[in-house]
Short mmCIF file of C-alpha atoms in Angstrom, two decimals:
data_model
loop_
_atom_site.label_atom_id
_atom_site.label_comp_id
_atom_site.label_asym_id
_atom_site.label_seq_id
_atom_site.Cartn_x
_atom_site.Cartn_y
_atom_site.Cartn_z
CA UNK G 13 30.76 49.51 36.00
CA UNK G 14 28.06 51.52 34.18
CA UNK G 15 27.06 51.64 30.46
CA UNK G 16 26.00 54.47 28.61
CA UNK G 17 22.70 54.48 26.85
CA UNK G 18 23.38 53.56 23.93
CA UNK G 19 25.69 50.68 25.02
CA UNK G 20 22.59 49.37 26.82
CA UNK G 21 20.27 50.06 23.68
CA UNK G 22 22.69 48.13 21.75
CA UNK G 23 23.10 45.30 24.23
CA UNK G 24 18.74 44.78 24.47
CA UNK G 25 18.69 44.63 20.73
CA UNK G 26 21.29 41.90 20.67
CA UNK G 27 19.09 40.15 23.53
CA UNK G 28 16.05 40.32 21.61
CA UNK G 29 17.85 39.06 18.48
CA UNK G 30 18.51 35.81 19.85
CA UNK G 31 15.18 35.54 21.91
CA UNK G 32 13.66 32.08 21.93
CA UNK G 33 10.59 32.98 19.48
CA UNK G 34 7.13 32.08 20.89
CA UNK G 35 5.13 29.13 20.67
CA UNK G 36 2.68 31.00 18.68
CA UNK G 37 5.29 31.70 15.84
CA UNK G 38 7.04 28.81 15.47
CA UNK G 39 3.67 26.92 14.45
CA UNK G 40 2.59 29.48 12.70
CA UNK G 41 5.73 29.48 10.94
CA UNK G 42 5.67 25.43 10.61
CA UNK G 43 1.89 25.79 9.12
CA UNK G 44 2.88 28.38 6.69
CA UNK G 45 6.11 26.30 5.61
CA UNK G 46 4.03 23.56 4.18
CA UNK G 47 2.67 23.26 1.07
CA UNK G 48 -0.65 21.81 2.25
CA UNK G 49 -0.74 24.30 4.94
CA UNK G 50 -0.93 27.52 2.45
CA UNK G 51 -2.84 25.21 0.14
CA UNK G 52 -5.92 24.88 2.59
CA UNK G 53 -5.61 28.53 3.96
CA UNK G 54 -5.64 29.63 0.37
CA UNK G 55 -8.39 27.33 -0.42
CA UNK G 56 -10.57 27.72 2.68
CA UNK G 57 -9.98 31.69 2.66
CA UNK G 58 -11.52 31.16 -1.34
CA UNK G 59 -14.60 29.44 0.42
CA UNK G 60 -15.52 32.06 2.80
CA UNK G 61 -14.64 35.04 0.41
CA UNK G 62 -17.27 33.52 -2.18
CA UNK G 63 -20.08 31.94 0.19
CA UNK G 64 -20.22 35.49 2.30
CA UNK G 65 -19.36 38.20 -0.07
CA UNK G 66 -20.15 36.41 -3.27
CA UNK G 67 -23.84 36.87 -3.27
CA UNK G 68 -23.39 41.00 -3.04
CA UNK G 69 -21.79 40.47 -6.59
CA UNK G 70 -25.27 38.93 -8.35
CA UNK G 71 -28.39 40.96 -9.04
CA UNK G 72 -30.47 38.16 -7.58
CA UNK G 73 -31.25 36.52 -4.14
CA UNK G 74 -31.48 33.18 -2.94
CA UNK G 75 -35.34 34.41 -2.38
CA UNK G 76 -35.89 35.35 -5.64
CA UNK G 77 -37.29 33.60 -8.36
CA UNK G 78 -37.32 34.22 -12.51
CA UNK G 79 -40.69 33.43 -13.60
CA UNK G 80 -39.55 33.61 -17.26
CA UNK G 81 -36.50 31.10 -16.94
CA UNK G 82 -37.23 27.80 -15.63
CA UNK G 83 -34.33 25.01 -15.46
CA UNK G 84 -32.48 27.50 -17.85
CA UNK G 85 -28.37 26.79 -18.18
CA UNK G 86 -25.79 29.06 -17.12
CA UNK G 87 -25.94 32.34 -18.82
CA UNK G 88 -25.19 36.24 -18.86
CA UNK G 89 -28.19 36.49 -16.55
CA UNK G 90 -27.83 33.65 -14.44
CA UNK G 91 -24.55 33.21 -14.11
CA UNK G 92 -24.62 29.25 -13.08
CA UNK G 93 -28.31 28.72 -14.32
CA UNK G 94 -31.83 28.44 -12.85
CA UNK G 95 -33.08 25.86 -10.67
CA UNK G 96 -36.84 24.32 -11.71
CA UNK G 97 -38.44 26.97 -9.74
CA UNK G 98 -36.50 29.67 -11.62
CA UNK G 99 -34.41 30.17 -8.49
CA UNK G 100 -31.14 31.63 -9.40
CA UNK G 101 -28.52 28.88 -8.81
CA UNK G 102 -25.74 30.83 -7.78
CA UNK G 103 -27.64 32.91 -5.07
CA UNK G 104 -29.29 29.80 -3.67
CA UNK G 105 -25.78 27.85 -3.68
CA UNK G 106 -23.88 30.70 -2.42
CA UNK G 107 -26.56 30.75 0.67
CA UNK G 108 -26.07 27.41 1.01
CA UNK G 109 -22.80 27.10 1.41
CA UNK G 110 -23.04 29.94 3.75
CA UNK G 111 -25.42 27.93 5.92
CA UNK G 112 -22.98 24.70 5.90
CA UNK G 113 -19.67 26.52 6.78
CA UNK G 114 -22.02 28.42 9.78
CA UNK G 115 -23.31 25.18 10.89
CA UNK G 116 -19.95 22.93 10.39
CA UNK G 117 -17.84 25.83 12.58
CA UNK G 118 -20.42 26.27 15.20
CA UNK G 119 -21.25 22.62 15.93
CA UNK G 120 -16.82 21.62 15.70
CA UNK G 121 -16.62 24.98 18.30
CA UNK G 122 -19.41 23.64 20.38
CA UNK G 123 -18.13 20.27 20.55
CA UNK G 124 -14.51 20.67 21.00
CA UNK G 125 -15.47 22.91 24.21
CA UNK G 126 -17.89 20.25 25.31
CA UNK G 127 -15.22 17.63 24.93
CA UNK G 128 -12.35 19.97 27.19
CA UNK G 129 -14.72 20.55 29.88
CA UNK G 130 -16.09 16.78 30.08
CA UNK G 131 -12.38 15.00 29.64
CA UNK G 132 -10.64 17.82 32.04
CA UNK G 133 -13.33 17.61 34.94
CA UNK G 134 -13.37 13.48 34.48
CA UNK G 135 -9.52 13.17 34.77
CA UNK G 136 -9.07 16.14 37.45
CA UNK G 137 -11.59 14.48 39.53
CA UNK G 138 -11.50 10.68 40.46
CA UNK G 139 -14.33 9.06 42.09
CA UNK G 140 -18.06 9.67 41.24
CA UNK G 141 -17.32 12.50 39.31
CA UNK G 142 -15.21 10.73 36.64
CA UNK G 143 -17.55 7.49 37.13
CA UNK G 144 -20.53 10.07 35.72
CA UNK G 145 -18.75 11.68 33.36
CA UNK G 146 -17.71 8.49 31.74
CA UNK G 147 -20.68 6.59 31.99
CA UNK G 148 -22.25 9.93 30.72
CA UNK G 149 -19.79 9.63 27.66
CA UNK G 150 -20.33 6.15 27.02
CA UNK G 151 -23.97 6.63 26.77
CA UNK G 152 -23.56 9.08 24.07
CA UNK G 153 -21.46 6.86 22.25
CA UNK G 154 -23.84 4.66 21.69
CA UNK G 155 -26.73 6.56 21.20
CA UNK G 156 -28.18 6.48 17.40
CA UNK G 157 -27.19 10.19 16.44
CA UNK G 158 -28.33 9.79 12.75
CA UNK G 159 -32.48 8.41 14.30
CA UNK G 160 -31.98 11.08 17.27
CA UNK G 161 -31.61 13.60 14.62
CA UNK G 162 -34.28 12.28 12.31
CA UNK G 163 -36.46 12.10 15.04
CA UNK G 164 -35.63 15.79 15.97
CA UNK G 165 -35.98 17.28 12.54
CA UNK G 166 -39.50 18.84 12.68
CA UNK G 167 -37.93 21.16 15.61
CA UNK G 168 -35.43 22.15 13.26
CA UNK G 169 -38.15 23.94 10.86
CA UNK G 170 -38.86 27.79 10.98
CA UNK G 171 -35.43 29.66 11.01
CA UNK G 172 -34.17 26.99 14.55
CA UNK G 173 -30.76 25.83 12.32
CA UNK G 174 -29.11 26.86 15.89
CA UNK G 175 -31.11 24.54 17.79
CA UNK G 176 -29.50 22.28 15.28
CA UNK G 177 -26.14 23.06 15.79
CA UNK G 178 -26.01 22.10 19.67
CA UNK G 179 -27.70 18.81 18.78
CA UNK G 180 -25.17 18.09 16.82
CA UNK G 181 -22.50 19.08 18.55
CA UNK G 182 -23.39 17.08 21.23
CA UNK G 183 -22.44 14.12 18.72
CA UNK G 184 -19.11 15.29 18.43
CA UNK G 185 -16.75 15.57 21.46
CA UNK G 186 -17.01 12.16 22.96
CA UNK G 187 -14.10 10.56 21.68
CA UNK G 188 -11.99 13.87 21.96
CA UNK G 189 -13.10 14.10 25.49
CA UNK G 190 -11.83 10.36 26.42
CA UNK G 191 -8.25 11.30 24.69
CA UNK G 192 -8.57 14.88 26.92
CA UNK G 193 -9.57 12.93 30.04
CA UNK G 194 -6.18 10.70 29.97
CA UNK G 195 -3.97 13.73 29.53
CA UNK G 196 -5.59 14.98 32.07
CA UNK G 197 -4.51 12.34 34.49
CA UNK G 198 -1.12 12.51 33.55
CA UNK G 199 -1.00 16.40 33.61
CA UNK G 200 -2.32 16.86 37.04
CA UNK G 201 0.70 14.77 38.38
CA UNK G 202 3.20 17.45 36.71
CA UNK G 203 5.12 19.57 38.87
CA UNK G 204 3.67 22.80 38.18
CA UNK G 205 0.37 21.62 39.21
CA UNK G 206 1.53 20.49 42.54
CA UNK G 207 2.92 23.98 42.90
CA UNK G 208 -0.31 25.70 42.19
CA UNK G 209 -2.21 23.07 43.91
CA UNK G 210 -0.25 23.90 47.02
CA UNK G 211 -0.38 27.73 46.89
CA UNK G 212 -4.44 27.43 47.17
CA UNK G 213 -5.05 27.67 43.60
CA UNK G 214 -8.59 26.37 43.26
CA UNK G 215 -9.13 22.85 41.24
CA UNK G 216 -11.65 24.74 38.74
CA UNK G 217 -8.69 27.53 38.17
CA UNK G 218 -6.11 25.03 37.78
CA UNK G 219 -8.25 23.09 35.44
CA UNK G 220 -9.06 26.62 33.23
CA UNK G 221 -5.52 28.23 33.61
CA UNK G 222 -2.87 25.23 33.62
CA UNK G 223 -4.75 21.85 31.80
CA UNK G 224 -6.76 22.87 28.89
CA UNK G 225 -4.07 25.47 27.94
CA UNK G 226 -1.70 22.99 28.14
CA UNK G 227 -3.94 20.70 25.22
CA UNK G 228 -4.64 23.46 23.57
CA UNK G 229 -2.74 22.10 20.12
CA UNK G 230 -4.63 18.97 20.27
CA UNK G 231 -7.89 20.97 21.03
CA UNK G 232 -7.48 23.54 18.20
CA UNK G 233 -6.42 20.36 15.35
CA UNK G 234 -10.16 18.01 16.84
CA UNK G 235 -12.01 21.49 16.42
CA UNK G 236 -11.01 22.40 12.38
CA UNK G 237 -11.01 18.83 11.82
CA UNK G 238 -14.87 18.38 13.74
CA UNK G 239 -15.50 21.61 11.24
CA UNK G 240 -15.07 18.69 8.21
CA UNK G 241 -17.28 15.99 10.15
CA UNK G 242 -19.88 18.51 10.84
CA UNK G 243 -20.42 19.61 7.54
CA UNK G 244 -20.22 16.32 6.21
CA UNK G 245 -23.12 15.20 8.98
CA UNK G 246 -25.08 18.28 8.46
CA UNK G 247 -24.98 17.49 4.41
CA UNK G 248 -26.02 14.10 4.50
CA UNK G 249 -28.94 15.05 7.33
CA UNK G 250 -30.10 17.95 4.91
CA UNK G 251 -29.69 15.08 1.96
CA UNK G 252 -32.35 13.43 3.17
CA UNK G 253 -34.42 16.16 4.74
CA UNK G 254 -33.12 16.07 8.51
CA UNK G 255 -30.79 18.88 8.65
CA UNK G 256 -31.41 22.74 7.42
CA UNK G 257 -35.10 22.98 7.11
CA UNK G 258 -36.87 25.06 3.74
CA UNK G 259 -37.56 27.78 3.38
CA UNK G 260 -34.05 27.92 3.94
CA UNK G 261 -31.22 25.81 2.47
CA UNK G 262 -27.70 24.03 2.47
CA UNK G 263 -25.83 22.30 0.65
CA UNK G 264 -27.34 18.74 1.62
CA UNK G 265 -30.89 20.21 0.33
CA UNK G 266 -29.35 21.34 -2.64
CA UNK G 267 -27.58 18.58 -3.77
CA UNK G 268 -30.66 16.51 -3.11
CA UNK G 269 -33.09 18.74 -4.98
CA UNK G 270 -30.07 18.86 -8.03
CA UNK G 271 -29.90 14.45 -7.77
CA UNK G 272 -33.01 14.62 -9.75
CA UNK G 273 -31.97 16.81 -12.53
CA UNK G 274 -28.53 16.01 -12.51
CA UNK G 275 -28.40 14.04 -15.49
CA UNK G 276 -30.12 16.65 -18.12
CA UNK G 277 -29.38 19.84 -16.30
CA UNK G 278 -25.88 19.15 -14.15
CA UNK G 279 -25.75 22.55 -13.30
CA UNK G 280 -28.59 22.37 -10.46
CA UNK G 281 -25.72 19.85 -9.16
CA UNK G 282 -22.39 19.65 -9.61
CA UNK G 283 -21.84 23.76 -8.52
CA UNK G 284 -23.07 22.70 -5.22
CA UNK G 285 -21.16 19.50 -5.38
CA UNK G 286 -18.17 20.53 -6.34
CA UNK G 287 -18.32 23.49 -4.04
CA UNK G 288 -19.00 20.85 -1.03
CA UNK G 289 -15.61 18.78 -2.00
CA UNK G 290 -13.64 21.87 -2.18
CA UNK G 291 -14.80 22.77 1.16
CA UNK G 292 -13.95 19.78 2.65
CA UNK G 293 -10.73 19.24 1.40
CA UNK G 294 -9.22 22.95 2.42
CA UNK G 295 -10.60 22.23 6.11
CA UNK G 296 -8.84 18.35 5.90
CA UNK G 297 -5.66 19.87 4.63
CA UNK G 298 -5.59 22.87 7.35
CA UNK G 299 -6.32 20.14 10.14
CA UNK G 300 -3.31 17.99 8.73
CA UNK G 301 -1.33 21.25 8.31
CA UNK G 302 -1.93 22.27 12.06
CA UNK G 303 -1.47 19.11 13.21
CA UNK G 304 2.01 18.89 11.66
CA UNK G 305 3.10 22.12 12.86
CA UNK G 306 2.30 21.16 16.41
CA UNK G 307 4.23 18.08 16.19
CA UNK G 308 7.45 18.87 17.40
CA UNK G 309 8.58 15.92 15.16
CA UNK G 310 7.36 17.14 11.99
CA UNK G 311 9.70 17.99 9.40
CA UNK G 312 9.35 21.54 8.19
CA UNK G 313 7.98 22.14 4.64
CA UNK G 314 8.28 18.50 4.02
CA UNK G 315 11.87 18.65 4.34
#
């Protein structure tokens, strides 16, 4: 029996209608149905709107310096104040905060591939390779990051912030790559692995195409929530003059040079400060938001 064209048109529409949506969607959907959810994408969108297009809105830059307003308050000229070098505080906050998101989203990125790769190779392969691995994990856990870092800080100096970044990501993914290595164990027992395993699929394929897609929700909530830790690390490291090296700055450096005139000129501290907790607080509420949307067992919207 044949149908005519528009029969058939009619008939795929219907299908698509009542599609199963994708994956993608549905958590999407979840993340967007929660108040904390648009909350921290509203807030976090804020923090990268202001820290990368901000500065093109001031007349000065984070380089420049008002000879003829020293420690001055917020005014029509400088529109959060001067610093005690006559540095505008906006620009230099601004580039600051510019350096700490770079830093915290590079180092989570870093480490929450580090941790995939470590925890899927460890679990796919028993024996000495998952004997290295782990000892190589344990090690790490133990290490001293904060003295290792101290210790490391004069290589950070001249315009290296990227060297930096991998030395602190390498701080981050050990306890993600444990939790990775036991799914991994479990996974490679599934069915579908057996199947690929069988049709000559290669282990390193297998591991790239079926096991760290398959933990790719719990990879993508320990990567914006390493983006929290890392700024947080890289903030108190620049605090005490570890982290971001002058003659450029962060956030840490700022809110250590703005602890000593906090008191009778809060300005060269609390803009920074407050800047830092809003920062941390969108990424926290996006990782809690994306966590709850992967959870099949979250309620929707707080419902």
């Amino acid at each position: 029996m044949s149908i005519t064209d528009e029969e058939f048109t009619e008939q795929r529409a219907d299908a698509d209608r009542f599609r199963a949506p994708s994956r993608l969607r549905v958590v999407t959907g979840r993340f967007f149905g929660s108040l904390q959810g648009l909350i921290g994408f509203a807030l976090l969108g804020l923090m990268f709107l202001l820290a990368f297009a901000g500065p093109h809105l001031g007349r000065w830059t984070y380089t420049d310096k008002d000879f003829m307003a020293f420690l001055q308050p917020p005014s029509a000229e400088h529109w959060w104040g001067t610093l005690q070098t006559g540095a505008d505080v906006y620009a230099v906050t601004l580039r600051g905060m510019q350096k700490s998101l770079i830093v915290g989203l590079l180092a989570a990125v870093v480490g929450t591939v580090l941790a995939a790769l470590v925890g899927a190779f460890a679990g796919y392969f028993p024996g000495w390779a998952d004997r290295s691995l782990t000892w190589v994990t344990d090690l790490m856990l133990v290490l001293p990051a904060f003295l290792i870092l101290a210790i490391m800080s004069p290589l950070f100096a001249g315009g290296q912030w990227p060297l930096f970044v991998l030395v602190l990501a390498l701080f981050l993914w050990m306890v993600t790559s444990k939790i990775v290595r036991s799914m991994t164990i479990s996974l490679k027992e599934r069915e579908f692995i057996h199947a690929a395993r069988f049709m000559g699929v290669s282990p390193v394929k297998i591991i790239f195409r079926h096991v760290i897609p398959n933990m790719s929700s719990l990879l993508i909530v320990d990567a914006t929530l390493n983006v929290s830790a890392a700024i947080l690390t890289e903030t108190s490291l620049s605090y005490f003059g570890f982290g971001i090296q002058p003659p450029d700055v962060s956030l840490g450096s700022l809110i250590a040079d703005g602890a000593k005139t906090a008191v009778y000129a809060p300005w060269t501290f609390w803009f920074c400060a407050g800047l830092l907790i809003v920062t941390v607080l969108a990424v926290n509420l996006v990782g809690d938001a994306l966590r709850d949307a992967f959870d099949p067992t979250a309620k929707r919207g707080g419902q």
